Coordinates of C-alpha atoms and ligand atoms in Angstrom, one line a residue:
M943 CA 0.0 0.0 0.0
I944 CA 1.4 3.4 -0.9
K945 CA 1.6 5.5 2.2
K946 CA 0.4 9.1 1.9
R947 CA 2.5 11.9 3.3
L948 CA 1.6 12.7 6.9
L949 CA 0.5 16.2 5.7
W950 CA -2.0 14.7 3.3
Q951 CA -3.2 12.3 6.0
L952 CA -3.7 15.1 8.6
F953 CA -4.9 17.9 6.5
P954 CA -8.1 16.2 5.1
L955 CA -9.0 15.3 8.7
Y956 CA -8.6 18.9 9.8
L957 CA -10.8 20.0 6.8
I958 CA -13.5 17.4 7.7
I959 CA -13.5 18.5 11.3
V960 CA -13.8 22.2 10.3
V961 CA -16.6 21.6 7.8
V962 CA -18.5 19.3 10.1
S963 CA -18.2 21.8 13.0
M964 CA -19.4 24.6 10.7
V965 CA -22.4 22.5 9.4
V966 CA -23.3 21.5 13.0
M967 CA -22.9 25.1 14.2
L968 CA -25.0 26.4 11.3
G969 CA -27.8 23.8 11.9
Y970 CA -27.8 24.4 15.6
Y971 CA -27.9 28.2 15.3
S972 CA -30.5 28.4 12.5
G973 CA -32.7 25.8 14.4
S974 CA -32.3 27.8 17.7
L975 CA -33.1 31.1 15.9
R976 CA -36.2 29.7 14.3
E977 CA -37.3 28.3 17.6
M978 CA -36.7 31.5 19.4
Y979 CA -38.5 33.6 16.8
L980 CA -41.5 31.3 16.6
G981 CA -41.6 31.1 20.4
T982 CA -41.7 34.9 20.5
V983 CA -44.4 35.1 17.8
A984 CA -46.4 32.5 19.6
Q985 CA -46.2 34.4 22.8
G986 CA -47.3 37.5 21.0
L987 CA -50.2 35.8 19.4
E988 CA -51.3 34.4 22.8
A989 CA -50.9 37.7 24.5
R990 CA -52.9 39.5 21.8
A991 CA -55.7 36.9 21.9
N992 CA -55.8 37.2 25.7
L993 CA -56.0 41.0 25.5
L994 CA -59.1 40.6 23.3
I995 CA -61.0 38.4 25.7
P996 CA -62.9 41.3 27.6
E997 CA -63.7 43.0 24.3
V998 CA -65.0 39.9 22.6
T999 CA -66.9 38.8 25.8
A1000 CA -69.0 42.0 25.7
F1001 CA -70.1 41.3 22.1
L1002 CA -70.9 37.7 22.8
D1003 CA -73.6 38.7 25.2
S1004 CA -75.5 40.6 22.5
P1005 CA -75.6 38.6 19.4
E1006 CA -77.1 41.4 17.4
R1007 CA -73.8 43.3 17.7
I1008 CA -71.7 40.5 16.4
A1009 CA -71.4 42.1 13.0
E1010 CA -70.0 45.1 14.7
L1011 CA -67.3 42.9 16.2
S1012 CA -66.0 42.0 12.9
K1013 CA -65.5 45.7 12.1
I1014 CA -63.7 46.3 15.3
L1015 CA -61.5 43.2 14.8
K1016 CA -60.7 44.5 11.3
E1017 CA -59.4 47.8 12.7
M1018 CA -57.5 46.0 15.4
G1019 CA -56.1 43.5 12.9
I1020 CA -54.8 46.3 10.6
K1021 CA -53.2 48.1 13.6
S1022 CA -51.5 45.0 14.9
R1023 CA -50.9 43.4 11.5
T1024 CA -52.7 40.3 12.9
R1025 CA -55.6 38.3 11.6
I1026 CA -58.1 37.9 14.4
T1027 CA -60.9 35.3 14.3
V1028 CA -63.6 34.6 16.9
I1029 CA -64.9 31.0 16.7
L1030 CA -67.9 29.7 18.5
P1031 CA -67.6 26.4 20.4
N1032 CA -69.5 24.6 17.5
G1033 CA -66.8 25.7 15.1
E1034 CA -68.8 28.4 13.5
V1035 CA -66.8 31.6 12.8
A1036 CA -68.5 34.5 14.6
A1037 CA -66.2 37.3 13.5
D1038 CA -63.0 37.7 11.4
S1039 CA -60.8 40.6 10.8
D1040 CA -60.0 39.7 7.2
Q1041 CA -63.0 37.7 5.8
D1042 CA -66.7 37.7 5.9
P1043 CA -67.6 35.1 8.6
A1044 CA -70.6 34.0 6.7
K1045 CA -68.5 32.8 3.9
M1046 CA -66.0 31.0 6.1
E1047 CA -66.2 27.3 6.7
N1048 CA -66.6 25.6 10.1
H1049 CA -63.4 25.8 12.0
A1050 CA -64.2 23.0 14.5
A1051 CA -61.6 20.7 12.9
R1052 CA -58.8 23.2 13.1
P1053 CA -56.1 21.7 15.5
E1054 CA -55.5 25.1 17.3
V1055 CA -59.3 25.4 17.8
I1056 CA -59.5 21.8 19.1
T1057 CA -56.7 22.6 21.6
A1058 CA -58.3 25.9 22.7
L1059 CA -61.7 24.2 23.1
S1060 CA -60.1 21.7 25.4
G1061 CA -59.1 24.6 27.6
N1062 CA -55.4 25.1 26.5
T1063 CA -53.6 27.6 24.2
G1064 CA -53.3 26.1 20.8
I1065 CA -50.3 27.2 18.7
I1066 CA -49.9 25.9 15.2
T1067 CA -48.1 26.8 12.0
R1068 CA -49.6 25.9 8.7
Y1069 CA -50.1 27.1 5.2
S1070 CA -53.2 29.2 4.8
N1071 CA -55.1 28.4 1.6
T1072 CA -57.3 31.5 2.2
L1073 CA -54.3 33.9 2.3
D1074 CA -51.9 31.8 0.3
V1075 CA -49.1 32.3 2.9
R1076 CA -47.5 30.3 5.8
M1077 CA -49.2 31.5 9.0
M1078 CA -48.9 30.9 12.7
Y1079 CA -52.1 30.6 14.6
G1080 CA -52.6 31.1 18.3
A1081 CA -55.9 30.1 19.8
V1082 CA -57.1 30.8 23.4
P1083 CA -60.3 29.7 25.0
L1084 CA -62.7 32.4 26.1
L1085 CA -64.2 31.2 29.4
V1086 CA -67.2 32.6 31.0
E1087 CA -67.9 31.1 34.4
G1088 CA -65.7 28.2 33.6
K1089 CA -67.5 27.5 30.3
T1090 CA -65.9 27.9 26.9
R1091 CA -68.0 30.5 25.1
A1092 CA -65.7 31.0 22.2
V1093 CA -62.2 30.7 20.9
I1094 CA -60.2 33.8 20.0
R1095 CA -57.7 33.0 17.3
T1096 CA -54.9 35.3 16.3
A1097 CA -52.6 34.7 13.3
V1098 CA -49.7 36.3 11.6
P1099 CA -47.9 35.4 8.4
I1100 CA -44.4 34.0 9.0
S1101 CA -43.3 33.7 5.3
S1102 CA -41.3 36.9 5.7
F1103 CA -39.5 35.4 8.6
D1104 CA -38.6 32.4 6.5
A1105 CA -37.1 34.7 3.9
I1106 CA -35.1 36.5 6.6
L1107 CA -34.0 33.2 8.0
D1108 CA -33.0 32.0 4.5
A1109 CA -31.0 35.2 3.9
F1110 CA -29.5 34.9 7.4
F1111 CA -28.7 31.2 6.7
N1112 CA -27.1 32.1 3.4
R1113 CA -24.8 34.7 5.1
M1114 CA -24.0 32.2 7.7
V1115 CA -23.0 29.7 5.1
I1116 CA -20.8 32.2 3.3
G1117 CA -19.3 33.2 6.6
A1118 CA -18.8 29.6 7.6
C1119 CA -17.1 28.9 4.2
M1120 CA -14.8 31.8 4.7
I1121 CA -14.0 30.7 8.2
A1122 CA -13.4 27.1 6.9
L1123 CA -11.1 28.5 4.2
A1124 CA -9.2 30.6 6.7
V1125 CA -9.0 27.7 9.2
S1126 CA -7.9 25.4 6.4
L1127 CA -5.2 27.8 5.2
I1128 CA -4.0 28.4 8.8
S1129 CA -4.1 24.7 9.7
W1130 CA -2.2 23.9 6.4
W1131 CA 0.5 26.4 7.3
L1132 CA 0.6 25.2 10.9
L1133 CA 0.8 21.6 9.8
R1134 CA 3.6 22.3 7.4
R1135 CA 5.5 24.3 10.0
F1136 CA 4.9 21.4 12.4
L1137 CA 5.9 18.7 9.9
L1138 CA 8.9 20.5 8.4
P1139 CA 11.3 19.4 11.2
L1140 CA 9.9 15.9 10.8
E1141 CA 10.7 16.1 7.1
D1142 CA 14.2 17.3 7.9
I1143 CA 14.6 14.3 10.2
R1144 CA 13.3 12.1 7.4
N1145 CA 15.8 13.5 4.9
G1146 CA 18.6 13.3 7.4
V1147 CA 17.8 9.7 8.2
Q1148 CA 17.6 9.0 4.4
R1149 CA 21.2 10.4 4.1
F1150 CA 22.3 8.2 7.0
A1151 CA 20.7 5.2 5.3
N1152 CA 22.6 6.1 2.1
G1153 CA 25.8 5.8 4.1
D1154 CA 26.5 9.5 4.7
L1155 CA 26.9 9.3 8.5
T1156 CA 29.0 12.5 8.6
S1157 CA 25.9 14.7 7.7
R1158 CA 23.8 16.1 10.5
I1159 CA 20.0 16.7 10.8
Y1160 CA 19.1 20.4 11.2
V1161 CA 17.8 20.6 14.8
H1162 CA 14.6 22.7 15.1
G1163 CA 10.9 22.4 15.9
S1164 CA 9.1 21.3 19.1
K1165 CA 10.8 19.9 22.1
E1166 CA 10.1 16.3 21.3
I1167 CA 11.2 16.7 17.7
V1168 CA 14.4 18.5 18.7
Y1169 CA 15.1 15.6 21.1
L1170 CA 14.5 13.1 18.4
A1171 CA 16.8 14.9 15.9
R1172 CA 19.5 15.2 18.5
L1173 CA 19.2 11.5 19.3
M1174 CA 19.4 10.6 15.6
N1175 CA 22.5 12.8 15.2
K1176 CA 24.1 11.3 18.2
M1177 CA 23.3 7.8 16.9
A1178 CA 24.8 8.6 13.5
M1179 CA 27.9 10.0 15.1
Q1180 CA 28.4 6.9 17.3
L1181 CA 27.6 4.6 14.4
N1182 CA 30.2 6.5 12.3
E1183 CA 32.8 6.3 15.0
R1184 CA 32.1 2.6 15.4
I1185 CA 32.2 2.0 11.6
D1186 CA 35.5 4.0 11.5
T1187 CA 36.9 1.8 14.3
V1188 CA 35.8 -1.4 12.6
V1189 CA 37.1 -0.3 9.2
R1190 CA 40.4 0.8 10.8
Q1191 CA 40.8 -2.5 12.6
R1192 CA 39.8 -4.4 9.5
N1193 CA 42.3 -2.5 7.4
E1194 CA 45.0 -3.1 10.0
L1195 CA 44.1 -6.7 10.1
D1196 CA 44.0 -6.8 6.3
A1197 CA 47.4 -5.2 6.1
V1198 CA 48.9 -7.7 8.5
F1199 CA 47.0 -10.5 6.8
S1200 CA 48.1 -9.6 3.3
S1201 CA 51.6 -8.7 4.1
M1202 CA 52.2 -12.1 5.8
T1203 CA 54.5 -14.4 3.9
D1204 CA 52.6 -17.3 5.3
G1205 CA 49.2 -18.2 3.8
V1206 CA 46.2 -18.0 6.0
I1207 CA 42.8 -19.5 5.3
A1208 CA 39.9 -19.2 7.6
V1209 CA 36.8 -21.5 7.1
D1210 CA 33.5 -21.5 8.9
S1211 CA 31.9 -24.5 10.5
S1212 CA 30.5 -25.7 7.1
E1213 CA 34.1 -25.6 5.7
R1214 CA 33.2 -22.5 3.6
I1215 CA 36.2 -20.1 3.1
I1216 CA 35.5 -16.9 4.9
S1217 CA 38.9 -15.3 4.6
I1218 CA 42.0 -16.0 2.6
N1219 CA 45.1 -13.9 2.3
R1220 CA 47.3 -13.0 -0.7
A1221 CA 50.1 -15.4 0.3
A1222 CA 47.7 -18.4 0.5
V1223 CA 46.3 -17.4 -3.0
R1224 CA 49.8 -17.2 -4.3
L1225 CA 51.2 -20.3 -2.7
L1226 CA 48.3 -22.5 -3.8
E1227 CA 47.9 -20.7 -7.2
L1228 CA 44.2 -19.8 -6.7
E1229 CA 41.9 -17.1 -8.1
P1230 CA 41.2 -14.8 -5.1
D1231 CA 37.7 -13.8 -6.2
A1232 CA 36.7 -17.4 -7.2
V1233 CA 37.6 -19.0 -3.9
R1234 CA 36.0 -16.6 -1.3
G1235 CA 32.8 -18.0 0.0
K1236 CA 33.3 -21.4 -1.6
L1237 CA 33.5 -24.7 0.2
I1238 CA 37.2 -25.7 0.7
H1239 CA 36.9 -28.8 -1.4
E1240 CA 35.4 -26.8 -4.2
A1241 CA 38.0 -24.1 -4.1
I1242 CA 41.2 -26.0 -3.3
R1243 CA 41.7 -29.2 -5.1
N1244 CA 44.3 -30.6 -2.8
A1245 CA 43.3 -33.8 -0.9
D1246 CA 46.0 -33.3 1.7
L1247 CA 44.7 -29.9 2.6
Q1248 CA 41.0 -30.9 2.6
N1249 CA 41.7 -33.9 4.9
F1250 CA 43.8 -31.7 7.1
V1251 CA 41.0 -29.2 7.6
R1252 CA 38.7 -32.1 8.5
R1253 CA 41.2 -33.3 11.1
V1254 CA 41.5 -29.8 12.5
F1255 CA 37.7 -29.7 13.0
N1256 CA 38.0 -32.9 15.1
S1257 CA 41.0 -31.9 17.2
A1258 CA 40.9 -29.8 20.3
A1259 CA 44.5 -28.6 20.1
G1260 CA 46.3 -27.2 17.1
I1261 CA 47.8 -29.7 14.7
D1262 CA 50.4 -29.6 11.9
Y1263 CA 51.3 -31.5 8.8
E1264 CA 53.6 -31.3 5.9
F1265 CA 52.7 -31.9 2.3
R1266 CA 54.1 -31.2 -1.2
I1267 CA 52.7 -30.2 -4.5
Y1268 CA 54.1 -29.8 -8.0
K1269 CA 54.1 -26.4 -9.5
N1270 CA 55.4 -26.3 -13.1
R1271 CA 57.0 -29.7 -12.4
Q1272 CA 58.9 -28.2 -9.5
E1273 CA 58.4 -29.8 -6.1
Q1274 CA 57.1 -27.4 -3.5
F1275 CA 57.0 -28.3 0.2
F1276 CA 54.5 -26.8 2.6
K1277 CA 54.1 -27.0 6.4
I1278 CA 50.5 -26.4 7.6
Y1279 CA 49.3 -25.6 11.0
G1280 CA 45.6 -25.6 11.9
A1281 CA 43.5 -24.7 14.9
I1282 CA 39.8 -24.4 15.5
L1283 CA 38.2 -21.0 15.8
K1284 CA 35.9 -20.1 18.7
D1285 CA 33.7 -17.0 19.2
S1286 CA 33.7 -14.9 22.4
Q1287 CA 31.3 -17.4 24.0
G1288 CA 33.6 -20.2 23.3
Q1289 CA 31.4 -21.6 20.6
F1290 CA 33.0 -23.4 17.7
I1291 CA 32.8 -21.3 14.5
G1292 CA 35.3 -22.8 12.2
A1293 CA 39.0 -23.2 11.7
V1294 CA 42.1 -21.4 10.6
V1295 CA 44.9 -22.9 8.6
I1296 CA 48.4 -21.4 8.2
I1297 CA 50.5 -22.5 5.3
T1298 CA 54.2 -22.0 5.3
D1299 CA 56.3 -22.5 2.2
I1300 CA 59.3 -24.6 3.4
T1301 CA 60.5 -25.4 -0.1
Q1302 CA 63.6 -23.3 0.4
S1303 CA 64.7 -24.8 3.7
R1304 CA 63.8 -28.2 2.4
K1305 CA 66.0 -27.7 -0.6
L1306 CA 68.7 -26.3 1.5
E1307 CA 68.5 -29.4 3.7
I1308 CA 68.7 -31.6 0.6
V1309 CA 71.6 -29.5 -0.7
R1310 CA 73.4 -29.9 2.6
R1311 CA 72.7 -33.7 2.7
D1312 CA 73.9 -34.0 -0.8
F1313 CA 76.9 -31.9 0.0
V1314 CA 78.0 -34.1 2.9
A1315 CA 77.5 -37.2 0.7
N1316 CA 79.4 -35.5 -2.2
V1317 CA 82.3 -34.4 0.0
S1318 CA 82.5 -37.9 1.4
H1319 CA 82.3 -39.4 -2.0
E1320 CA 84.9 -36.9 -3.5
L1321 CA 87.3 -37.6 -0.6
R1322 CA 86.8 -41.3 -0.6
T1323 CA 88.2 -41.8 -4.1
P1324 CA 91.6 -40.2 -3.6
I1325 CA 91.9 -41.6 -0.1
A1326 CA 91.1 -45.1 -1.3
A1327 CA 93.7 -44.7 -4.1
I1328 CA 96.3 -43.4 -1.6
K1329 CA 95.4 -46.2 0.9
G1330 CA 95.7 -48.9 -1.8
A1331 CA 99.0 -47.6 -3.1
S1332 CA 100.5 -47.1 0.4
E1333 CA 99.4 -50.6 1.6
L1334 CA 101.0 -52.2 -1.4
L1335 CA 104.2 -50.3 -0.8
I1336 CA 104.2 -51.1 2.9
S1337 CA 103.5 -54.8 2.3
G1338 CA 106.8 -55.0 0.5
D1339 CA 105.3 -57.0 -2.4
I1340 CA 106.5 -54.5 -4.9
D1341 CA 110.1 -55.2 -5.6
N1342 CA 110.9 -53.2 -8.7
D1343 CA 111.6 -49.5 -8.6
K1344 CA 109.4 -48.7 -11.6
D1345 CA 106.3 -50.0 -9.9
K1346 CA 107.3 -48.3 -6.7
A1347 CA 107.7 -45.0 -8.5
E1348 CA 104.3 -45.4 -10.1
F1349 CA 102.5 -46.1 -6.8
L1350 CA 104.3 -43.2 -5.2
S1351 CA 103.2 -41.0 -8.1
I1352 CA 99.6 -42.2 -7.5
I1353 CA 99.9 -41.2 -3.9
D1354 CA 101.3 -37.8 -5.0
V1355 CA 98.6 -37.1 -7.5
Q1356 CA 95.8 -38.1 -5.2
T1357 CA 97.3 -36.1 -2.3
E1358 CA 97.4 -33.1 -4.7
R1359 CA 93.8 -33.8 -5.6
L1360 CA 92.8 -34.0 -1.9
S1361 CA 94.6 -30.8 -1.3
L1362 CA 92.8 -29.1 -4.1
I1363 CA 89.4 -30.2 -2.9
I1364 CA 90.2 -29.1 0.7
D1365 CA 91.6 -25.8 -0.6
D1366 CA 88.4 -25.2 -2.6
L1367 CA 86.2 -26.2 0.4
L1368 CA 88.1 -23.9 2.7
A1369 CA 87.9 -21.1 0.1
L1370 CA 84.1 -21.7 -0.2
S1371 CA 83.7 -21.6 3.5
R1372 CA 85.7 -18.4 3.8
I1373 CA 83.7 -16.8 1.1
E1374 CA 80.4 -17.9 2.7
Q1375 CA 81.6 -16.4 6.0
E1376 CA 82.5 -13.2 4.3
E1377 CA 79.1 -13.2 2.5
N1378 CA 77.2 -13.4 5.8
K1379 CA 79.1 -10.4 7.2
E1380 CA 77.1 -7.2 7.6
E1381 CA 80.1 -5.0 6.6
K1382 CA 81.8 -6.4 3.5
D1383 CA 85.3 -5.4 2.7
L1384 CA 84.4 -4.0 -0.8
S1385 CA 85.9 -0.9 -2.4
V1386 CA 85.4 0.9 -5.6
M1387 CA 88.4 0.6 -7.8
P1388 CA 89.5 0.0 -11.4
I1389 CA 89.0 -3.6 -12.4
K1390 CA 91.2 -3.9 -15.5
D1391 CA 94.4 -4.8 -13.6
V1392 CA 92.5 -7.4 -11.4
I1393 CA 91.2 -9.2 -14.5
A1394 CA 94.6 -8.9 -16.3
S1395 CA 96.2 -10.5 -13.2
A1396 CA 93.7 -13.4 -13.4
I1397 CA 94.5 -13.9 -17.1
H1398 CA 98.2 -13.8 -16.3
D1399 CA 97.6 -16.6 -13.7
C1400 CA 96.1 -18.8 -16.4
E1401 CA 98.6 -18.1 -19.1
V1402 CA 100.8 -21.2 -18.5
F1403 CA 97.7 -23.4 -18.7
A1404 CA 96.4 -21.6 -21.8
T1405 CA 99.8 -21.9 -23.5
E1406 CA 99.9 -25.6 -22.8
K1407 CA 96.7 -26.0 -24.7
K1408 CA 97.7 -23.4 -27.3
I1409 CA 94.7 -21.3 -26.4
L1410 CA 94.7 -17.6 -27.0
I1411 CA 93.1 -15.3 -24.4
K1412 CA 91.7 -12.0 -25.7
F1413 CA 90.9 -9.3 -23.3
T1414 CA 88.9 -6.1 -23.7
C1415 CA 88.3 -3.6 -20.9
D1416 CA 88.1 0.1 -20.5
D1417 CA 91.1 1.5 -18.5
N1418 CA 88.9 3.6 -16.3
L1419 CA 86.2 1.0 -15.6
T1420 CA 85.6 0.8 -11.9
A1421 CA 83.5 -1.5 -9.8
K1422 CA 82.9 -2.1 -6.1
I1423 CA 85.0 -5.2 -5.5
Q1424 CA 87.3 -7.2 -3.3
P1425 CA 90.2 -7.7 -5.8
R1426 CA 91.5 -11.0 -4.4
L1427 CA 88.1 -12.7 -4.7
L1428 CA 87.2 -11.2 -8.1
E1429 CA 90.5 -12.4 -9.4
Q1430 CA 89.8 -15.9 -8.0
A1431 CA 86.4 -15.9 -9.7
V1432 CA 87.8 -14.9 -13.1
V1433 CA 90.6 -17.4 -12.7
N1434 CA 88.0 -20.2 -12.1
L1435 CA 86.0 -19.1 -15.2
I1436 CA 89.0 -18.8 -17.5
E1437 CA 90.4 -22.2 -16.2
N1438 CA 87.0 -23.8 -17.0
A1439 CA 87.0 -22.1 -20.4
I1440 CA 90.4 -23.6 -21.2
K1441 CA 89.5 -26.9 -19.6
Y1442 CA 86.4 -27.4 -21.7
S1443 CA 87.8 -26.1 -25.0
D1444 CA 89.7 -27.9 -27.6
A1445 CA 93.4 -27.1 -28.1
G1446 CA 94.0 -24.2 -30.4
S1447 CA 90.8 -22.4 -29.8
H1448 CA 90.4 -19.0 -28.1
V1449 CA 88.8 -17.5 -25.0
A1450 CA 87.5 -13.9 -24.8
V1451 CA 87.5 -12.0 -21.6
A1452 CA 85.7 -8.7 -21.4
A1453 CA 84.4 -6.2 -18.9
S1454 CA 81.9 -3.4 -19.7
E1455 CA 79.6 -1.0 -18.0
Q1456 CA 75.8 -1.4 -18.2
G1457 CA 73.9 1.2 -16.3
K1458 CA 74.7 0.9 -12.6
E1459 CA 76.4 -2.5 -13.2
V1460 CA 79.7 -3.8 -14.5
I1461 CA 79.6 -7.1 -16.4
V1462 CA 82.6 -9.3 -16.6
S1463 CA 82.2 -12.0 -19.3
V1464 CA 84.3 -15.1 -20.2
K1465 CA 83.5 -16.6 -23.5
D1466 CA 84.8 -19.8 -25.0
N1467 CA 84.1 -22.0 -28.0
G1468 CA 84.3 -25.2 -26.2
C1469 CA 82.0 -28.2 -25.7
G1470 CA 79.2 -26.2 -24.2
I1471 CA 76.7 -27.3 -21.6
P1472 CA 73.3 -29.1 -22.4
H1473 CA 70.3 -27.0 -21.4
E1474 CA 69.1 -29.3 -18.7
H1475 CA 72.3 -28.9 -16.7
L1476 CA 72.5 -25.1 -16.8
S1477 CA 70.5 -24.5 -13.7
R1478 CA 72.6 -26.9 -11.6
I1479 CA 76.2 -26.3 -12.7
F1480 CA 76.6 -23.7 -9.9
E1481 CA 75.9 -26.3 -7.2
R1482 CA 78.8 -27.8 -5.3
F1483 CA 80.3 -30.9 -6.9
Y1484 CA 77.9 -30.8 -9.8
R1485 CA 79.5 -31.8 -13.0
V1486 CA 78.1 -32.3 -16.4
D1487 CA 80.7 -34.9 -17.4
K1488 CA 82.3 -36.3 -14.3
S1489 CA 85.1 -38.2 -15.9
R1490 CA 86.1 -35.3 -18.1
S1491 CA 86.1 -33.0 -15.1
R1492 CA 88.2 -35.3 -13.0
K1493 CA 90.6 -35.9 -15.9
N1494 CA 91.0 -32.1 -16.1
G1495 CA 91.7 -31.9 -12.4
G1496 CA 88.4 -30.3 -11.6
T1497 CA 87.0 -30.4 -8.1
G1498 CA 83.4 -29.5 -9.0
L1499 CA 83.6 -26.5 -6.8
G1500 CA 84.9 -23.9 -9.2
L1501 CA 81.5 -22.5 -10.3
A1502 CA 80.1 -22.7 -6.7
I1503 CA 83.0 -20.5 -5.7
V1504 CA 82.2 -18.0 -8.5
K1505 CA 78.6 -17.9 -7.5
H1506 CA 79.3 -17.1 -3.9
I1507 CA 81.9 -14.5 -4.9
A1508 CA 79.4 -12.8 -7.2
H1509 CA 76.8 -12.8 -4.3
L1510 CA 79.3 -11.4 -2.0
H1511 CA 79.8 -8.5 -4.4
G1512 CA 76.0 -7.9 -4.4
G1513 CA 75.8 -9.3 -7.9
R1514 CA 75.1 -12.6 -9.7
V1515 CA 76.5 -15.1 -12.2
D1516 CA 74.7 -16.1 -15.4
V1517 CA 75.5 -18.5 -18.2
E1518 CA 74.6 -18.8 -21.8
S1519 CA 75.6 -22.0 -23.5
K1520 CA 74.9 -24.4 -26.3
P1521 CA 76.5 -27.8 -26.7
N1522 CA 79.4 -27.7 -29.2
S1523 CA 79.1 -24.0 -29.7
G1524 CA 80.7 -22.8 -26.5
S1525 CA 79.7 -21.0 -23.3
T1526 CA 79.7 -17.5 -22.0
F1527 CA 79.7 -16.8 -18.2
Y1528 CA 78.7 -13.4 -16.9
V1529 CA 79.6 -12.0 -13.5
T1530 CA 77.6 -8.9 -12.7
L1531 CA 79.1 -6.5 -10.2
Q1532 CA 77.8 -3.2 -8.7
K1533 CA 79.4 0.0 -10.0
S1534 CA 79.3 1.7 -6.6
Ligands
ADP2194 P1 84.9 -28.5 -12.4 O1 85.9 -28.4 -11.4 O2 84.3 -29.8 -12.6 O3 85.1 -27.7 -13.6 P2 83.1 -26.4 -11.9 O4 82.2 -26.0 -10.8 O5 84.0 -25.4 -12.3 O6 83.6 -27.8 -11.7 O7 82.1 -26.6 -13.1 C1 81.0 -27.4 -13.0 C2 80.7 -28.1 -14.3 O8 80.2 -27.2 -15.2 C3 81.9 -28.8 -14.9 O9 82.1 -30.1 -14.4 C4 81.5 -28.7 -16.3 O10 80.8 -29.9 -16.7 C5 80.6 -27.6 -16.5 N1 81.4 -26.4 -17.0 C6 81.9 -25.4 -16.3 N2 82.5 -24.5 -17.2 C7 82.3 -24.9 -18.4 C8 82.7 -24.4 -19.7 N3 83.3 -23.3 -19.9 N4 82.3 -25.2 -20.8 C9 81.6 -26.4 -20.6 N5 81.3 -26.9 -19.4 C10 81.6 -26.2 -18.3

C-alpha cells in the first residue's frame, strides 16, 4: 500500500473537522433562531388573543352586535398586523378581521381550535389556503364562568421570517465557508510548520541510510522533535565512529593479513572459506575472487589440505602436517598448522589454517645432505687410491723401482687432488663467512688490472693448450670489488673455459659497464653445456661430465665459488651455453 505523506493524512482530517463543525454550528444556530422567533411570535399571538378576551366577551352577550365585532376586529387587525378570528364552540366563525364570517367554513376541525376548546392555548403553523401564505395561529379559549363560550384566534404570516431566516442562513454559510477556508489555510500552514522538522529528520535519516553518516540533521521544531533529531545525530555520530573503528581495525588486520608471507585460510563450521590472504592465494595458485565464499573442497583441489581441515575440526588442540605439491613440475614443500576458531562465548565457529612454504629450507636441507654425501664421495676416491698404493708399498710385495715409483706417483697425484678439494672447500667456506658479514670489505676501484692478473695466472695453462686469451676492458672502468676474490672468480671461469675447450681455440674475456652495473664475461668456443644442466652447474660438486672434469683436475667446486663471490659482491652469475658452440659466463658487479 502506498503510504500518503503525513501532511496529506492530517490535512483532510482537519478539513473534515472544520466543515462538520461549521455545518453542525449552522444547523444548531438556525434551528435555535427559528425556535426563538417562533416562540416569541407564539407568545405575542397568545398575548394579543388574551387581550381581546374582555372586548369579545362583551359582544358575545349581545348577538345582534356580532357584525360590529367583525368591524372592530378588522381595525385591530390592521393596527396589529394580525388576523383575528372569533370562533364559537361549535366551530362556526363568529367574526373575522379579514374575511366575511358568513363565507367562512366551520373551524371546529382546526387543530389550534380543538386545543383551545379543550381549555389550552393552541399554537400551530400551517399554510393558509385562504391567504396563500404560511401562517402561525394562536388560539385561546374564552371562558365565562368556567364554560368555553368562544375561541379567540390570532394569526400572523411567517413567510417573511422564512425569507429573513433564509438570507441569514445564506450569510452564515458564506461566513462559515470563509472561516473554513481561513482555518484550512492556517491549519495547512501550521501543519507544514509542524511537519517541516519531521521532514528534515526524514531527509537526514535517508542520508544516514545512504551511508553518509557524517551529515547532520538540522535541529529545530518542538521539544520532542528536537530531542528526536539530537538523538538521531548522536546515533549517526556513534555509528560513524564505530564503523571507522571497525574499518580501521579491519584495514590493519587486512594489512597484516596480506603482508604475511605465510598463507592464512579461515573457514566457517561448514568448511566455507570466509577469509583467505594473498600469500595463500599465491602459494596455492588460486583465483582470489573465485575462492572466497566457496567450500574448501570446491576451491582448493588438494586432498591433503582438505583432509587436514577435517582433522583440525575434530582436534581440540592445534595440529600440523607437511605436504608437497608440484608447480610447473617443480616440487614445493608446505608445512601447515591448523587450529579451531571459537567465538567470544567459546562456541566453535570454524578453523584457521596457516600455510608456510618450506621449499627453500627443504631444498637447503637436501643440498646440505647431498653436500655431505658429495664431499665424502669426493674424498673417498683419492683416499682409497692413496690407501691402496701405500698398503701395497708397505707390504713389500713390490720389488721393482718402476712400480714403486708409479705407486708413489699415484699417492702424490691423489694427495694433490685431496689438497685441491680441501683448498676449494676452505675457500668456499671463507667466502660464505664473508658473504654473511654485515660489513663487507668492498671498495670501488679499477678492475682492468684485477682481470689482467687473473688472465696472467692462467697463461701457462692456456699456452699448454695453445689457447689464445683475448681481453677487452676500458682502462677507467671501476666497480665495487674485493680484488683478491674477483681475481679468483675470473681465474675459475678462465680455467674452465680452457679446460672445456679444444686445443688451439680461443677465449674472450671482457668487462663493460651497463647502467649501474659492470659485467665481466668469459666466452669460450668449447664443448658447451646441455640446457638441462644449466640450472645446476653452480651447485657444489655438480659436474656435467664427471670423468672429463676429473681428468681435467676439476673439483666440481669452481663455479660454486664463482657464484658465492658474485653474491658477496652484491651481484650474480649467469650463463649462456649451447652444446658444441661454447659457453659465456657473466659475472655482474655493482658499480658503486
Ligand atoms: P669443475 O671443477 O668440474 O670444472 P666447476 O664447478 O668449475 O667444476 O664446473 C661445474 C661443471 O660445469 C663442470 O664439471 C663442467 O661440466 C661444466 N662447465 C663449467 N664451465 C664450463 C665451460 N666453460 N664449458 C663447458 N662446461 C663447463
